mmCIF file with all atom_site columns, C-alpha atoms in Angstrom:
data_model
loop_
_atom_site.group_PDB
_atom_site.id
_atom_site.type_symbol
_atom_site.label_atom_id
_atom_site.label_alt_id
_atom_site.label_comp_id
_atom_site.label_asym_id
_atom_site.label_entity_id
_atom_site.label_seq_id
_atom_site.pdbx_PDB_ins_code
_atom_site.Cartn_x
_atom_site.Cartn_y
_atom_site.Cartn_z
_atom_site.occupancy
_atom_site.B_iso_or_equiv
_atom_site.pdbx_formal_charge
_atom_site.auth_seq_id
_atom_site.auth_comp_id
_atom_site.auth_asym_id
_atom_site.auth_atom_id
_atom_site.pdbx_PDB_model_num
ATOM 1  C CA . MET S 1 1  ? -0.177  0.166   0.270   1.00 85.00 ? 1  MET S CA 1
ATOM 2  C CA . ARG S 1 2  ? 2.945   2.606   0.819   1.00 84.00 ? 2  ARG S CA 1
ATOM 3  C CA . ASP S 1 3  ? 4.761   2.040   -2.359  1.00 81.00 ? 3  ASP S CA 1
ATOM 4  C CA . LEU S 1 4  ? 1.425   2.463   -4.362  1.00 81.00 ? 4  LEU S CA 1
ATOM 5  C CA . ARG S 1 5  ? 0.711   5.481   -2.703  1.00 82.00 ? 5  ARG S CA 1
ATOM 6  C CA . GLU S 1 6  ? 4.716   6.785   -2.770  1.00 78.00 ? 6  GLU S CA 1
ATOM 7  C CA . GLU S 1 7  ? 4.748   5.831   -6.794  1.00 76.00 ? 7  GLU S CA 1
ATOM 8  C CA . THR S 1 8  ? 1.392   6.807   -7.954  1.00 79.00 ? 8  THR S CA 1
ATOM 9  C CA . GLY S 1 9  ? -0.188  9.445   -5.336  1.00 81.00 ? 9  GLY S CA 1
ATOM 10 C CA . LEU S 1 10 ? -3.411  6.825   -5.093  1.00 85.00 ? 10 LEU S CA 1
ATOM 11 C CA . GLN S 1 11 ? -4.663  5.119   -1.761  1.00 89.00 ? 11 GLN S CA 1
ATOM 12 C CA . VAL S 1 12 ? -5.471  1.570   -1.280  1.00 92.00 ? 12 VAL S CA 1
ATOM 13 C CA . ALA S 1 13 ? -9.056  1.021   -0.833  1.00 94.00 ? 13 ALA S CA 1
ATOM 14 C CA . GLU S 1 14 ? -8.980  -3.038  -0.945  1.00 94.00 ? 14 GLU S CA 1
ATOM 15 C CA . ALA S 1 15 ? -6.278  -5.480  -1.615  1.00 93.00 ? 15 ALA S CA 1
ATOM 16 C CA . ARG S 1 16 ? -5.469  -9.113  -1.868  1.00 93.00 ? 16 ARG S CA 1
ATOM 17 C CA . LEU S 1 17 ? -2.666  -11.472 -2.527  1.00 94.00 ? 17 LEU S CA 1
ATOM 18 C CA . ALA S 1 18 ? -3.316  -13.348 -5.887  1.00 92.00 ? 18 ALA S CA 1
ATOM 19 C CA . ASP S 1 19 ? -0.103  -14.805 -6.096  1.00 94.00 ? 19 ASP S CA 1
ATOM 20 C CA . ALA S 1 20 ? 3.355   -15.469 -5.244  1.00 96.00 ? 20 ALA S CA 1
ATOM 21 C CA . ARG S 1 21 ? 6.181   -16.283 -7.527  1.00 96.00 ? 21 ARG S CA 1
ATOM 22 C CA . SER S 1 22 ? 10.268  -16.562 -7.288  1.00 96.00 ? 22 SER S CA 1
ATOM 23 C CA . TYR S 1 23 ? 12.317  -15.835 -9.942  1.00 95.00 ? 23 TYR S CA 1
ATOM 24 C CA . VAL S 1 24 ? 15.955  -16.478 -10.859 1.00 94.00 ? 24 VAL S CA 1
ATOM 25 C CA . GLU S 1 25 ? 17.773  -14.103 -13.379 1.00 87.00 ? 25 GLU S CA 1
ATOM 26 C CA . VAL S 1 26 ? 21.209  -13.410 -14.125 1.00 89.00 ? 26 VAL S CA 1
ATOM 27 C CA . ARG S 1 27 ? 22.283  -9.955  -14.968 1.00 84.00 ? 27 ARG S CA 1
ATOM 28 C CA . GLY S 1 28 ? 25.809  -8.337  -15.641 1.00 90.00 ? 28 GLY S CA 1
ATOM 29 C CA . GLY S 1 29 ? 27.284  -11.529 -14.070 1.00 94.00 ? 29 GLY S CA 1
ATOM 30 C CA . VAL S 1 30 ? 25.178  -11.721 -10.726 1.00 94.00 ? 30 VAL S CA 1
ATOM 31 C CA . GLU S 1 31 ? 22.324  -14.156 -10.253 1.00 95.00 ? 31 GLU S CA 1
ATOM 32 C CA . TRP S 1 32 ? 19.094  -12.594 -8.679  1.00 91.00 ? 32 TRP S CA 1
ATOM 33 C CA . HIS S 1 33 ? 16.403  -14.493 -6.404  1.00 94.00 ? 33 HIS S CA 1
ATOM 34 C CA . VAL S 1 34 ? 13.445  -12.282 -6.718  1.00 92.00 ? 34 VAL S CA 1
ATOM 35 C CA . VAL S 1 35 ? 10.012  -13.656 -4.760  1.00 95.00 ? 35 VAL S CA 1
ATOM 36 C CA . ALA S 1 36 ? 7.057   -11.491 -6.372  1.00 94.00 ? 36 ALA S CA 1
ATOM 37 C CA . LEU S 1 37 ? 4.036   -10.448 -4.457  1.00 94.00 ? 37 LEU S CA 1
ATOM 38 C CA . PHE S 1 38 ? 1.252   -9.850  -6.599  1.00 93.00 ? 38 PHE S CA 1
ATOM 39 C CA . TYR S 1 39 ? -2.167  -8.120  -5.245  1.00 92.00 ? 39 TYR S CA 1
ATOM 40 C CA . ARG S 1 40 ? -5.171  -7.173  -7.109  1.00 90.00 ? 40 ARG S CA 1
ATOM 41 C CA . VAL S 1 41 ? -5.841  -3.722  -5.686  1.00 91.00 ? 41 VAL S CA 1
ATOM 42 C CA . ARG S 1 42 ? -8.707  -1.559  -5.879  1.00 91.00 ? 42 ARG S CA 1
ATOM 43 C CA . PRO S 1 43 ? -7.762  1.891   -5.409  1.00 89.00 ? 43 PRO S CA 1
ATOM 44 C CA . ALA S 1 44 ? -9.661  4.552   -3.707  1.00 92.00 ? 44 ALA S CA 1
ATOM 45 C CA . PRO S 1 45 ? -10.948 7.535   -6.152  1.00 90.00 ? 45 PRO S CA 1
ATOM 46 C CA . GLY S 1 46 ? -8.199  10.372  -6.788  1.00 84.00 ? 46 GLY S CA 1
ATOM 47 C CA . PRO S 1 47 ? -5.853  11.803  -9.867  1.00 82.00 ? 47 PRO S CA 1
ATOM 48 C CA . LEU S 1 48 ? -2.492  9.153   -10.517 1.00 77.00 ? 48 LEU S CA 1
ATOM 49 C CA . SER S 1 49 ? 0.409   11.129  -10.632 1.00 76.00 ? 49 SER S CA 1
ATOM 50 C CA . VAL S 1 50 ? 4.179   10.285  -10.649 1.00 71.00 ? 50 VAL S CA 1
ATOM 51 C CA . GLN S 1 51 ? 5.649   11.252  -7.456  1.00 69.00 ? 51 GLN S CA 1
ATOM 52 C CA . GLU S 1 52 ? 9.404   12.129  -7.552  1.00 67.00 ? 52 GLU S CA 1
ATOM 53 C CA . ARG S 1 53 ? 11.555  11.013  -5.436  1.00 66.00 ? 53 ARG S CA 1
ATOM 54 C CA . ASP S 1 54 ? 15.253  11.984  -5.551  1.00 73.00 ? 54 ASP S CA 1
ATOM 55 C CA . GLY S 1 55 ? 15.447  11.422  -8.883  1.00 69.00 ? 55 GLY S CA 1
ATOM 56 C CA . THR S 1 56 ? 14.243  7.697   -9.001  1.00 70.00 ? 56 THR S CA 1
ATOM 57 C CA . THR S 1 57 ? 11.310  8.470   -10.708 1.00 69.00 ? 57 THR S CA 1
ATOM 58 C CA . ALA S 1 58 ? 12.504  10.354  -13.783 1.00 68.00 ? 58 ALA S CA 1
ATOM 59 C CA . GLU S 1 59 ? 11.696  7.962   -16.500 1.00 70.00 ? 59 GLU S CA 1
ATOM 60 C CA . ALA S 1 60 ? 8.329   6.847   -14.819 1.00 71.00 ? 60 ALA S CA 1
ATOM 61 C CA . ALA S 1 61 ? 5.513   7.422   -17.095 1.00 73.00 ? 61 ALA S CA 1
ATOM 62 C CA . TRP S 1 62 ? 1.583   6.233   -17.800 1.00 76.00 ? 62 TRP S CA 1
ATOM 63 C CA . THR S 1 63 ? 1.575   3.740   -20.268 1.00 83.00 ? 63 THR S CA 1
ATOM 64 C CA . PRO S 1 64 ? -1.244  2.014   -21.692 1.00 88.00 ? 64 PRO S CA 1
ATOM 65 C CA . VAL S 1 65 ? -1.069  -2.025  -21.471 1.00 85.00 ? 65 VAL S CA 1
ATOM 66 C CA . ALA S 1 66 ? -1.362  -2.247  -25.458 1.00 86.00 ? 66 ALA S CA 1
ATOM 67 C CA . GLU S 1 67 ? 1.748   -0.319  -26.273 1.00 88.00 ? 67 GLU S CA 1
ATOM 68 C CA . LEU S 1 68 ? 4.020   -2.174  -23.763 1.00 86.00 ? 68 LEU S CA 1
ATOM 69 C CA . ALA S 1 69 ? 7.253   -3.771  -25.579 1.00 82.00 ? 69 ALA S CA 1
ATOM 70 C CA . SER S 1 70 ? 6.541   -7.506  -24.330 1.00 81.00 ? 70 SER S CA 1
ATOM 71 C CA . ASP S 1 71 ? 10.156  -8.407  -25.214 1.00 83.00 ? 71 ASP S CA 1
ATOM 72 C CA . LEU S 1 72 ? 11.170  -5.183  -23.068 1.00 85.00 ? 72 LEU S CA 1
ATOM 73 C CA . LEU S 1 73 ? 9.429   -6.631  -19.857 1.00 88.00 ? 73 LEU S CA 1
ATOM 74 C CA . SER S 1 74 ? 10.658  -8.438  -16.526 1.00 87.00 ? 74 SER S CA 1
ATOM 75 C CA . PRO S 1 75 ? 9.806   -11.910 -15.890 1.00 89.00 ? 75 PRO S CA 1
ATOM 76 C CA . PRO S 1 76 ? 7.625   -10.641 -12.987 1.00 91.00 ? 76 PRO S CA 1
ATOM 77 C CA . THR S 1 77 ? 5.892   -7.830  -15.274 1.00 90.00 ? 77 THR S CA 1
ATOM 78 C CA . ALA S 1 78 ? 4.687   -10.603 -18.023 1.00 91.00 ? 78 ALA S CA 1
ATOM 79 C CA . ASP S 1 79 ? 3.152   -12.279 -15.489 1.00 92.00 ? 79 ASP S CA 1
ATOM 80 C CA . ALA S 1 80 ? 1.613   -9.365  -13.383 1.00 91.00 ? 80 ALA S CA 1
ATOM 81 C CA . LEU S 1 81 ? 0.340   -8.847  -17.276 1.00 90.00 ? 81 LEU S CA 1
ATOM 82 C CA . GLY S 1 82 ? -0.716  -12.176 -17.353 1.00 89.00 ? 82 GLY S CA 1
ATOM 83 C CA . LEU S 1 83 ? -2.732  -12.068 -13.986 1.00 89.00 ? 83 LEU S CA 1
ATOM 84 C CA . LEU S 1 84 ? -4.753  -9.219  -14.991 1.00 85.00 ? 84 LEU S CA 1
ATOM 85 C CA . ALA S 1 85 ? -5.149  -10.901 -18.680 1.00 83.00 ? 85 ALA S CA 1
ATOM 86 C CA . ALA S 1 86 ? -6.547  -14.148 -17.024 1.00 81.00 ? 86 ALA S CA 1
ATOM 87 C CA . ASP S 1 87 ? -9.579  -12.163 -15.136 1.00 73.00 ? 87 ASP S CA 1
#
């Protein structure tokens, strides 16, 4: 809930765990073990915004799902979109 608020300006009205998955990737010669928790969230009414925090969101943008380049998505992001599509 905190991350959603910090990164989008939205408050969470309701959330439930949808799935949990683990991933192993190698990037730059480093092996990463990632555990991703996927939540279904209903945001409270309010405007969307990109919240700037010390330059960490300088490249953030709202992009329609249909315009995402699937070959550039991380495996957790691709899985999250697959969960959305399954609804």
